[in-house]
Amino acid sequence: MAIKDLPREELMHPGAGSCPGCVDLLSLRMTLKALGPKTVLISPASCTASIATSYPKSPFQVPVLTMAFAAGGAAASGVVAALKRLGEDDVNVVVWAGDGGTYDIGLQSLSGAMERGTNFIFICYNNEAYSNTGIQRSGATPFGAWTTTTWKGKVEQRKDMPGIMLAHRLPYVATASPSYIEDLYRKVQKAATIEGPKYLEFHIPCAPAWRFPMEQTIEIGRLAVETGAWPLFEATNGKVEFNLRSKQILEGKVQRKPIEEYLQPQGRFGHLFKPVRDEAALTEIRRFLDAEWERYLKLVNCGVAV
Ligand SMILES: Cc1ncc(C[n+]2csc(CCOP(=O)(O)OP(=O)(O)O)c2C)c(N)n1
Ligand code: SF4
Ligand SMILES: [Mg+2]
């Protein structure tokens, strides 16, 4: 589907209290277009929850249940059970959680809902930090990144959250990026057609936290994919396929761009380049990504049993 063919109906209205140009909300707007009005959103504490709860000015045209930071998955199981009891079996139940509410404090609740087989879509919008509370590090923050709690650069690599979800043997796991919006839209639509627990993760460049000019947001997201820092893939019943540029990289048809092209425009990585280049840190970033891409190849070749 081309952008011009997207549904005209808006389920998220302008004037939301986000930073201008925030692609968390752009992705959510597109997700609601893909799912339609019969959707219930569950929003654990995050930027999105703050925006949703600015009563009486919530921009959403669908019911939103704002939830405790840790409890997205558990809330989904409860809402799905309640809807079943009411005989409402055509409602999309969607958790829209940040990386903190997914990788960190929300993980056990998410894992439980996946293990129970709850019929819902969990979407992690991953802006790689706790942006809403002042940019603290999360398990999704990449190695070397500045945050207010890693002010010399994070010393750990990010957690493999999609891998953790694949290990739950889900019928559908996918990554996406608002810089490739048609692909994101298609994956949401596809998730809605599949019975059972689905996990999607969107890569969300966040200008205040990553420290780049807001107008570069889409370009930064594209560079993440082109340099291989963010892979686009989907796993349907355990069969893993890479998409778009990531597929071309995996098949050796194009090279990954040098990682510096993605890192250098972002102030959170500024200390890796000035006053002198931190070659040790850059080597570690390259080593990690090389190993990740070797692993992706194995994932495609071996698949994941369901
Ligand atoms: C138990 C608990 N601890 C801390 C908080 C404060 N808090 C609210 S949102 C948030 C960070 C959310 O980070 P993330 O999930 O990545 O979403 P983002 O802010 O990046 O949108 C924190 C720490 C809370 N609401 N509940
Ligand atoms: S801090 Fe980042 S994710 Fe939060 S509203 Fe602003 S741009 Fe969006
Ligand atoms: Mg976050």
mmCIF file of C-alpha atoms and ligand atoms in Angstrom:
data_model
loop_
_atom_site.group_PDB
_atom_site.id
_atom_site.type_symbol
_atom_site.label_atom_id
_atom_site.label_comp_id
_atom_site.label_asym_id
_atom_site.label_seq_id
_atom_site.Cartn_x
_atom_site.Cartn_y
_atom_site.Cartn_z
ATOM 1 C CA MET A 1 0.000 0.000 0.000
ATOM 2 C CA ALA A 2 1.310 3.478 -0.935
ATOM 3 C CA ILE A 3 0.973 6.399 1.498
ATOM 4 C CA LYS A 4 -1.628 8.044 -0.773
ATOM 5 C CA ASP A 5 -3.818 4.928 -0.425
ATOM 6 C CA LEU A 6 -3.912 4.950 3.393
ATOM 7 C CA PRO A 7 -7.377 5.364 4.943
ATOM 8 C CA ARG A 8 -8.439 9.006 5.300
ATOM 9 C CA GLU A 9 -10.193 8.368 8.613
ATOM 10 C CA GLU A 10 -8.226 9.775 11.551
ATOM 11 C CA LEU A 11 -8.470 8.019 14.922
ATOM 12 C CA MET A 12 -5.823 10.291 16.402
ATOM 13 C CA HIS A 13 -6.374 14.005 16.130
ATOM 14 C CA PRO A 14 -3.911 16.915 15.842
ATOM 15 C CA GLY A 15 -2.883 18.993 18.834
ATOM 16 C CA ALA A 16 -1.546 16.106 20.944
ATOM 17 C CA GLY A 17 0.853 17.193 23.675
ATOM 18 C CA SER A 18 3.947 15.468 22.296
ATOM 19 C CA CYS A 19 7.132 17.106 21.059
ATOM 20 C CA PRO A 20 6.484 18.452 17.554
ATOM 21 C CA GLY A 21 7.161 15.838 14.884
ATOM 22 C CA CYS A 22 7.286 12.925 17.341
ATOM 23 C CA VAL A 23 7.311 9.639 15.406
ATOM 24 C CA ASP A 24 5.943 7.690 18.391
ATOM 25 C CA LEU A 25 2.631 9.403 17.677
ATOM 26 C CA LEU A 26 3.076 9.198 13.886
ATOM 27 C CA SER A 27 3.470 5.417 14.256
ATOM 28 C CA LEU A 28 0.463 5.220 16.571
ATOM 29 C CA ARG A 29 -1.637 7.256 14.142
ATOM 30 C CA MET A 30 -0.712 4.859 11.341
ATOM 31 C CA THR A 31 -1.349 1.852 13.585
ATOM 32 C CA LEU A 32 -4.868 3.115 14.323
ATOM 33 C CA LYS A 33 -5.480 3.643 10.605
ATOM 34 C CA ALA A 34 -4.397 0.031 10.016
ATOM 35 C CA LEU A 35 -6.602 -1.366 12.799
ATOM 36 C CA GLY A 36 -9.704 0.820 12.565
ATOM 37 C CA PRO A 37 -12.073 2.069 15.287
ATOM 38 C CA LYS A 38 -12.759 -1.304 16.935
ATOM 39 C CA THR A 39 -9.544 -1.030 18.909
ATOM 40 C CA VAL A 40 -8.759 -0.672 22.606
ATOM 41 C CA LEU A 41 -5.386 0.818 23.479
ATOM 42 C CA ILE A 42 -3.553 -0.010 26.697
ATOM 43 C CA SER A 43 -0.874 2.530 27.493
ATOM 44 C CA PRO A 44 1.577 1.871 30.361
ATOM 45 C CA ALA A 45 3.324 4.933 31.878
ATOM 46 C CA SER A 46 5.361 6.601 29.111
ATOM 47 C CA CYS A 47 5.328 9.612 26.777
ATOM 48 C CA THR A 48 2.214 8.173 25.113
ATOM 49 C CA ALA A 49 0.409 7.685 28.437
ATOM 50 C CA SER A 50 1.173 11.297 29.419
ATOM 51 C CA ILE A 51 -0.293 12.459 26.116
ATOM 52 C CA ALA A 52 -3.353 10.208 26.471
ATOM 53 C CA THR A 53 -4.147 11.409 29.986
ATOM 54 C CA SER A 54 -4.148 15.163 29.381
ATOM 55 C CA TYR A 55 -7.888 15.173 30.154
ATOM 56 C CA PRO A 56 -10.059 16.490 28.577
ATOM 57 C CA LYS A 57 -7.764 16.819 25.576
ATOM 58 C CA SER A 58 -6.866 13.220 24.704
ATOM 59 C CA PRO A 59 -6.244 13.062 20.953
ATOM 60 C CA PHE A 60 -7.463 9.472 20.643
ATOM 61 C CA GLN A 61 -10.775 8.452 19.108
ATOM 62 C CA VAL A 62 -10.573 4.936 20.590
ATOM 63 C CA PRO A 63 -10.776 3.866 24.268
ATOM 64 C CA VAL A 64 -7.423 4.163 26.038
ATOM 65 C CA LEU A 65 -6.687 2.396 29.303
ATOM 66 C CA THR A 66 -3.665 4.072 30.877
ATOM 67 C CA MET A 67 -1.891 1.523 32.968
ATOM 68 C CA ALA A 68 0.766 1.096 35.648
ATOM 69 C CA PHE A 69 4.277 1.055 34.160
ATOM 70 C CA ALA A 70 4.802 -2.683 34.788
ATOM 71 C CA ALA A 71 1.398 -3.993 33.843
ATOM 72 C CA GLY A 72 0.770 -3.720 30.064
ATOM 73 C CA GLY A 73 0.671 -7.457 29.381
ATOM 74 C CA ALA A 74 -1.461 -8.301 32.419
ATOM 75 C CA ALA A 75 -3.940 -5.548 31.531
ATOM 76 C CA ALA A 76 -4.251 -6.958 28.007
ATOM 77 C CA SER A 77 -5.129 -10.400 29.345
ATOM 78 C CA GLY A 78 -7.802 -8.790 31.543
ATOM 79 C CA VAL A 79 -9.307 -6.700 28.743
ATOM 80 C CA VAL A 80 -9.375 -9.668 26.351
ATOM 81 C CA ALA A 81 -11.129 -11.800 29.005
ATOM 82 C CA ALA A 82 -13.693 -9.045 29.665
ATOM 83 C CA LEU A 83 -14.428 -8.578 25.958
ATOM 84 C CA LYS A 84 -14.885 -12.340 25.576
ATOM 85 C CA ARG A 85 -17.363 -12.321 28.427
ATOM 86 C CA LEU A 86 -19.288 -9.527 26.667
ATOM 87 C CA GLY A 87 -19.292 -11.510 23.427
ATOM 88 C CA GLU A 88 -17.193 -8.849 21.676
ATOM 89 C CA ASP A 89 -14.837 -10.914 19.608
ATOM 90 C CA ASP A 90 -13.974 -8.388 16.879
ATOM 91 C CA VAL A 91 -12.018 -5.843 18.950
ATOM 92 C CA ASN A 92 -8.257 -5.353 18.554
ATOM 93 C CA VAL A 93 -6.570 -5.171 21.946
ATOM 94 C CA VAL A 94 -3.261 -3.347 21.633
ATOM 95 C CA VAL A 95 -0.633 -2.562 24.262
ATOM 96 C CA TRP A 96 1.426 0.473 23.214
ATOM 97 C CA ALA A 97 4.421 0.461 25.548
ATOM 98 C CA GLY A 98 7.781 2.223 25.599
ATOM 99 C CA ASP A 99 11.055 0.345 25.808
ATOM 100 C CA GLY A 100 11.065 0.837 29.590
ATOM 101 C CA GLY A 101 7.580 -0.696 29.796
ATOM 102 C CA THR A 102 8.746 -3.581 27.587
ATOM 103 C CA TYR A 103 12.429 -4.429 28.035
ATOM 104 C CA ASP A 104 12.604 -3.551 31.730
ATOM 105 C CA ILE A 105 9.774 -3.222 34.225
ATOM 106 C CA GLY A 106 7.075 -4.576 31.854
ATOM 107 C CA LEU A 107 8.929 -7.751 30.876
ATOM 108 C CA GLN A 108 7.449 -10.288 33.279
ATOM 109 C CA SER A 109 3.896 -9.081 32.666
ATOM 110 C CA LEU A 110 4.487 -9.197 28.896
ATOM 111 C CA SER A 111 6.031 -12.667 29.093
ATOM 112 C CA GLY A 112 3.056 -13.916 31.126
ATOM 113 C CA ALA A 113 0.512 -12.638 28.594
ATOM 114 C CA MET A 114 2.466 -14.223 25.741
ATOM 115 C CA GLU A 115 2.730 -17.531 27.600
ATOM 116 C CA ARG A 116 -1.044 -17.476 28.349
ATOM 117 C CA GLY A 117 -1.706 -17.102 24.619
ATOM 118 C CA THR A 118 -3.676 -13.864 25.030
ATOM 119 C CA ASN A 119 -5.092 -12.769 21.669
ATOM 120 C CA PHE A 120 -3.619 -9.256 21.404
ATOM 121 C CA ILE A 121 -0.883 -7.160 19.820
ATOM 122 C CA PHE A 122 1.927 -5.856 22.018
ATOM 123 C CA ILE A 123 3.697 -2.936 20.341
ATOM 124 C CA CYS A 124 6.919 -1.635 21.836
ATOM 125 C CA TYR A 125 7.795 1.829 20.548
ATOM 126 C CA ASN A 126 11.481 1.810 21.212
ATOM 127 C CA ASN A 127 13.026 5.256 21.619
ATOM 128 C CA GLU A 128 15.957 3.641 23.441
ATOM 129 C CA ALA A 129 15.519 5.587 26.711
ATOM 130 C CA TYR A 130 13.052 6.604 29.404
ATOM 131 C CA SER A 131 12.288 9.811 27.521
ATOM 132 C CA ASN A 132 9.219 10.868 29.471
ATOM 133 C CA THR A 133 11.013 11.090 32.824
ATOM 134 C CA GLY A 134 14.200 12.830 31.703
ATOM 135 C CA ILE A 135 16.106 10.424 29.427
ATOM 136 C CA GLN A 136 17.371 7.655 31.708
ATOM 137 C CA ARG A 137 18.958 4.539 30.160
ATOM 138 C CA SER A 138 16.934 1.402 29.502
ATOM 139 C CA GLY A 139 17.738 -2.157 28.479
ATOM 140 C CA ALA A 140 17.193 -0.955 24.896
ATOM 141 C CA THR A 141 19.715 1.904 25.047
ATOM 142 C CA PRO A 142 22.615 1.039 22.733
ATOM 143 C CA PHE A 143 26.222 0.754 23.809
ATOM 144 C CA GLY A 144 28.024 4.113 23.905
ATOM 145 C CA ALA A 145 24.887 6.267 24.081
ATOM 146 C CA TRP A 146 24.707 9.199 26.465
ATOM 147 C CA THR A 147 21.664 9.353 28.732
ATOM 148 C CA THR A 148 21.266 11.216 32.022
ATOM 149 C CA THR A 149 22.215 7.999 33.863
ATOM 150 C CA THR A 150 24.998 7.013 31.427
ATOM 151 C CA TRP A 151 26.648 10.373 31.016
ATOM 152 C CA LYS A 152 29.966 8.848 29.869
ATOM 153 C CA GLY A 153 28.153 6.540 27.415
ATOM 154 C CA LYS A 154 26.346 3.268 28.190
ATOM 155 C CA VAL A 155 28.794 0.434 28.852
ATOM 156 C CA GLU A 156 26.377 -2.439 28.131
ATOM 157 C CA GLN A 157 24.952 -3.579 24.790
ATOM 158 C CA ARG A 158 21.162 -3.530 24.262
ATOM 159 C CA LYS A 159 19.011 -6.504 25.137
ATOM 160 C CA ASP A 160 17.699 -8.701 22.278
ATOM 161 C CA MET A 161 14.013 -8.146 22.943
ATOM 162 C CA PRO A 162 12.674 -9.474 19.596
ATOM 163 C CA GLY A 163 14.802 -12.580 20.275
ATOM 164 C CA ILE A 164 13.174 -12.972 23.706
ATOM 165 C CA MET A 165 9.785 -12.794 22.017
ATOM 166 C CA LEU A 166 10.823 -15.346 19.353
ATOM 167 C CA ALA A 167 11.738 -17.667 22.214
ATOM 168 C CA HIS A 168 8.067 -17.492 23.292
ATOM 169 C CA ARG A 169 7.193 -19.215 19.976
ATOM 170 C CA LEU A 170 4.688 -16.530 18.989
ATOM 171 C CA PRO A 171 2.757 -16.744 15.704
ATOM 172 C CA TYR A 172 4.014 -13.293 14.688
ATOM 173 C CA VAL A 173 7.001 -11.157 15.702
ATOM 174 C CA ALA A 174 8.119 -8.171 13.618
ATOM 175 C CA THR A 175 10.273 -5.073 13.726
ATOM 176 C CA ALA A 176 9.462 -1.882 11.826
ATOM 177 C CA SER A 177 10.358 1.784 11.490
ATOM 178 C CA PRO A 178 8.248 4.890 10.815
ATOM 179 C CA SER A 179 10.902 5.812 8.226
ATOM 180 C CA TYR A 180 9.456 2.880 6.214
ATOM 181 C CA ILE A 181 5.844 3.621 7.006
ATOM 182 C CA GLU A 182 4.182 1.365 4.424
ATOM 183 C CA ASP A 183 6.098 -1.614 5.829
ATOM 184 C CA LEU A 184 5.020 -0.654 9.369
ATOM 185 C CA TYR A 185 1.398 -0.313 8.261
ATOM 186 C CA ARG A 186 1.462 -3.691 6.494
ATOM 187 C CA LYS A 187 2.888 -5.430 9.560
ATOM 188 C CA VAL A 188 0.196 -4.004 11.856
ATOM 189 C CA GLN A 189 -2.516 -5.115 9.445
ATOM 190 C CA LYS A 190 -0.978 -8.559 9.189
ATOM 191 C CA ALA A 191 -0.717 -8.893 12.978
ATOM 192 C CA ALA A 192 -4.442 -8.119 13.259
ATOM 193 C CA THR A 193 -5.319 -11.086 11.032
ATOM 194 C CA ILE A 194 -3.407 -13.595 13.180
ATOM 195 C CA GLU A 195 -4.966 -15.289 16.204
ATOM 196 C CA GLY A 196 -2.933 -15.321 19.421
ATOM 197 C CA PRO A 197 -0.227 -13.115 20.937
ATOM 198 C CA LYS A 198 1.709 -10.906 18.525
ATOM 199 C CA TYR A 199 4.785 -8.745 19.219
ATOM 200 C CA LEU A 200 5.815 -5.734 17.113
ATOM 201 C CA GLU A 201 8.668 -3.372 17.842
ATOM 202 C CA PHE A 202 9.050 0.045 16.215
ATOM 203 C CA HIS A 203 12.315 1.979 16.193
ATOM 204 C CA ILE A 204 11.514 5.542 17.295
ATOM 205 C CA PRO A 205 14.218 8.198 16.883
ATOM 206 C CA CYS A 206 13.524 10.737 19.659
ATOM 207 C CA ALA A 207 15.022 14.184 18.999
ATOM 208 C CA PRO A 208 15.250 15.460 22.615
ATOM 209 C CA ALA A 209 16.762 12.218 23.931
ATOM 210 C CA TRP A 210 19.064 11.446 21.020
ATOM 211 C CA ARG A 211 19.940 15.118 20.569
ATOM 212 C CA PHE A 212 19.476 15.824 16.906
ATOM 213 C CA PRO A 213 17.345 18.463 15.127
ATOM 214 C CA MET A 214 13.732 17.280 15.009
ATOM 215 C CA GLU A 215 13.478 17.689 11.230
ATOM 216 C CA GLN A 216 16.080 14.907 10.803
ATOM 217 C CA THR A 217 13.908 12.292 12.537
ATOM 218 C CA ILE A 218 12.873 10.328 9.446
ATOM 219 C CA GLU A 219 16.405 10.482 8.020
ATOM 220 C CA ILE A 220 17.930 9.184 11.292
ATOM 221 C CA GLY A 221 15.472 6.263 11.237
ATOM 222 C CA ARG A 222 16.459 5.484 7.657
ATOM 223 C CA LEU A 223 20.164 5.589 8.537
ATOM 224 C CA ALA A 224 19.540 3.138 11.395
ATOM 225 C CA VAL A 225 18.269 0.624 8.835
ATOM 226 C CA GLU A 226 20.873 1.433 6.160
ATOM 227 C CA THR A 227 23.785 1.030 8.589
ATOM 228 C CA GLY A 228 22.305 -2.162 10.043
ATOM 229 C CA ALA A 229 21.800 -0.702 13.528
ATOM 230 C CA TRP A 230 18.085 -1.521 13.213
ATOM 231 C CA PRO A 231 17.033 -4.566 11.163
ATOM 232 C CA LEU A 232 13.586 -4.889 9.595
ATOM 233 C CA PHE A 233 12.274 -8.436 9.813
ATOM 234 C CA GLU A 234 9.177 -10.495 10.492
ATOM 235 C CA ALA A 235 8.771 -14.033 11.806
ATOM 236 C CA THR A 236 5.512 -15.759 10.866
ATOM 237 C CA ASN A 237 4.966 -19.051 12.694
ATOM 238 C CA GLY A 238 8.706 -19.194 13.237
ATOM 239 C CA LYS A 239 9.724 -18.524 9.636
ATOM 240 C CA VAL A 240 11.990 -15.472 9.638
ATOM 241 C CA GLU A 241 12.155 -13.102 6.665
ATOM 242 C CA PHE A 242 14.048 -9.834 6.410
ATOM 243 C CA ASN A 243 12.401 -6.906 4.627
ATOM 244 C CA LEU A 244 13.317 -4.074 2.265
ATOM 245 C CA ARG A 245 16.881 -2.743 2.732
ATOM 246 C CA SER A 246 17.582 -5.267 5.526
ATOM 247 C CA LYS A 247 16.789 -8.126 3.125
ATOM 248 C CA GLN A 248 19.178 -6.671 0.547
ATOM 249 C CA ILE A 249 21.904 -6.401 3.196
ATOM 250 C CA LEU A 250 21.359 -9.967 4.352
ATOM 251 C CA GLU A 251 21.473 -11.280 0.788
ATOM 252 C CA GLY A 252 24.717 -9.362 0.152
ATOM 253 C CA LYS A 253 23.088 -7.178 -2.552
ATOM 254 C CA VAL A 254 23.994 -3.945 -0.739
ATOM 255 C CA GLN A 255 26.579 -3.160 1.906
ATOM 256 C CA ARG A 256 25.691 -1.766 5.293
ATOM 257 C CA LYS A 257 26.641 1.923 5.352
ATOM 258 C CA PRO A 258 29.449 2.809 7.819
ATOM 259 C CA ILE A 259 27.935 3.054 11.293
ATOM 260 C CA GLU A 260 29.441 6.532 11.766
ATOM 261 C CA GLU A 261 26.838 7.901 9.319
ATOM 262 C CA TYR A 262 24.132 6.977 11.831
ATOM 263 C CA LEU A 263 26.047 7.860 15.013
ATOM 264 C CA GLN A 264 27.636 11.175 14.107
ATOM 265 C CA PRO A 265 24.464 13.269 13.605
ATOM 266 C CA GLN A 266 23.268 12.311 17.105
ATOM 267 C CA GLY A 267 24.450 14.346 20.085
ATOM 268 C CA ARG A 268 24.090 11.299 22.363
ATOM 269 C CA PHE A 269 27.094 9.777 20.558
ATOM 270 C CA GLY A 270 29.003 13.092 20.272
ATOM 271 C CA HIS A 271 31.624 12.044 22.848
ATOM 272 C CA LEU A 272 32.649 9.153 20.541
ATOM 273 C CA PHE A 273 33.894 11.719 18.001
ATOM 274 C CA LYS A 274 34.939 14.810 19.954
ATOM 275 C CA PRO A 275 37.369 15.996 21.177
ATOM 276 C CA VAL A 276 39.016 12.792 19.831
ATOM 277 C CA ARG A 277 37.564 9.685 18.178
ATOM 278 C CA ASP A 278 36.995 6.876 20.681
ATOM 279 C CA GLU A 279 38.261 4.061 18.452
ATOM 280 C CA ALA A 280 37.799 1.409 21.144
ATOM 281 C CA ALA A 281 34.096 2.227 21.525
ATOM 282 C CA LEU A 282 33.527 2.435 17.761
ATOM 283 C CA THR A 283 35.245 -0.951 17.334
ATOM 284 C CA GLU A 284 32.956 -2.454 19.988
ATOM 285 C CA ILE A 285 29.884 -1.037 18.228
ATOM 286 C CA ARG A 286 31.055 -2.537 14.899
ATOM 287 C CA ARG A 287 31.889 -5.889 16.554
ATOM 288 C CA PHE A 288 28.420 -6.107 18.079
ATOM 289 C CA LEU A 289 26.651 -5.303 14.806
ATOM 290 C CA ASP A 290 28.800 -7.738 12.798
ATOM 291 C CA ALA A 291 27.904 -10.491 15.291
ATOM 292 C CA GLU A 292 24.222 -9.515 15.135
ATOM 293 C CA TRP A 293 24.181 -9.800 11.331
ATOM 294 C CA GLU A 294 25.878 -13.207 11.464
ATOM 295 C CA ARG A 295 23.175 -14.253 13.891
ATOM 296 C CA TYR A 296 20.390 -12.898 11.623
ATOM 297 C CA LEU A 297 21.672 -15.100 8.821
ATOM 298 C CA LYS A 298 21.411 -18.156 11.086
ATOM 299 C CA LEU A 299 17.923 -17.079 12.145
ATOM 300 C CA VAL A 300 16.729 -16.992 8.526
ATOM 301 C CA ASN A 301 18.396 -20.282 7.638
ATOM 302 C CA CYS A 302 17.336 -22.216 10.743
ATOM 303 C CA GLY A 303 14.019 -20.508 11.534
ATOM 304 C CA VAL A 304 12.422 -20.770 14.949
ATOM 305 C CA ALA A 305 10.265 -23.737 15.893
ATOM 306 C CA VAL A 306 6.690 -22.910 16.856
HETATM 307 C C1 LIG B 1 6.719 1.777 39.117
HETATM 308 C C2 LIG B 1 7.011 3.072 38.411
HETATM 309 N N1 LIG B 1 8.284 3.537 38.407
HETATM 310 C C3 LIG B 1 8.570 4.686 37.766
HETATM 311 C C4 LIG B 1 7.586 5.376 37.135
HETATM 312 C C5 LIG B 1 7.917 6.695 36.473
HETATM 313 N N2 LIG B 1 7.936 6.581 35.031
HETATM 314 C C6 LIG B 1 6.850 6.948 34.279
HETATM 315 S S1 LIG B 1 7.126 6.806 32.644
HETATM 316 C C7 LIG B 1 8.710 6.266 32.926
HETATM 317 C C8 LIG B 1 9.646 5.989 31.786
HETATM 318 C C9 LIG B 1 8.994 5.305 30.632
HETATM 319 O O1 LIG B 1 9.975 4.924 29.715
HETATM 320 P P1 LIG B 1 9.539 4.172 28.405
HETATM 321 O O2 LIG B 1 8.708 3.004 28.738
HETATM 322 O O3 LIG B 1 10.762 3.912 27.607
HETATM 323 O O4 LIG B 1 8.600 5.251 27.660
HETATM 324 P P2 LIG B 1 9.015 6.722 27.131
HETATM 325 O O5 LIG B 1 9.022 7.628 28.309
HETATM 326 O O6 LIG B 1 10.357 6.626 26.509
HETATM 327 O O7 LIG B 1 7.936 7.081 26.166
HETATM 328 C C10 LIG B 1 9.002 6.181 34.289
HETATM 329 C C11 LIG B 1 10.309 5.781 34.857
HETATM 330 C C12 LIG B 1 6.267 4.864 37.159
HETATM 331 N N3 LIG B 1 5.265 5.482 36.531
HETATM 332 N N4 LIG B 1 6.022 3.709 37.805
HETATM 333 S S1 SF4 B 2 10.357 12.756 24.204
HETATM 334 FE FE1 SF4 B 2 10.588 11.620 22.253
HETATM 335 S S2 SF4 B 2 8.998 9.982 22.275
HETATM 336 FE FE2 SF4 B 2 8.488 11.490 23.885
HETATM 337 S S3 SF4 B 2 7.023 12.911 22.925
HETATM 338 FE FE3 SF4 B 2 9.106 13.814 22.659
HETATM 339 S S4 SF4 B 2 9.868 13.047 20.661
HETATM 340 FE FE4 SF4 B 2 8.095 11.772 21.277
HETATM 341 MG MG MG B 3 11.425 4.889 25.871
#
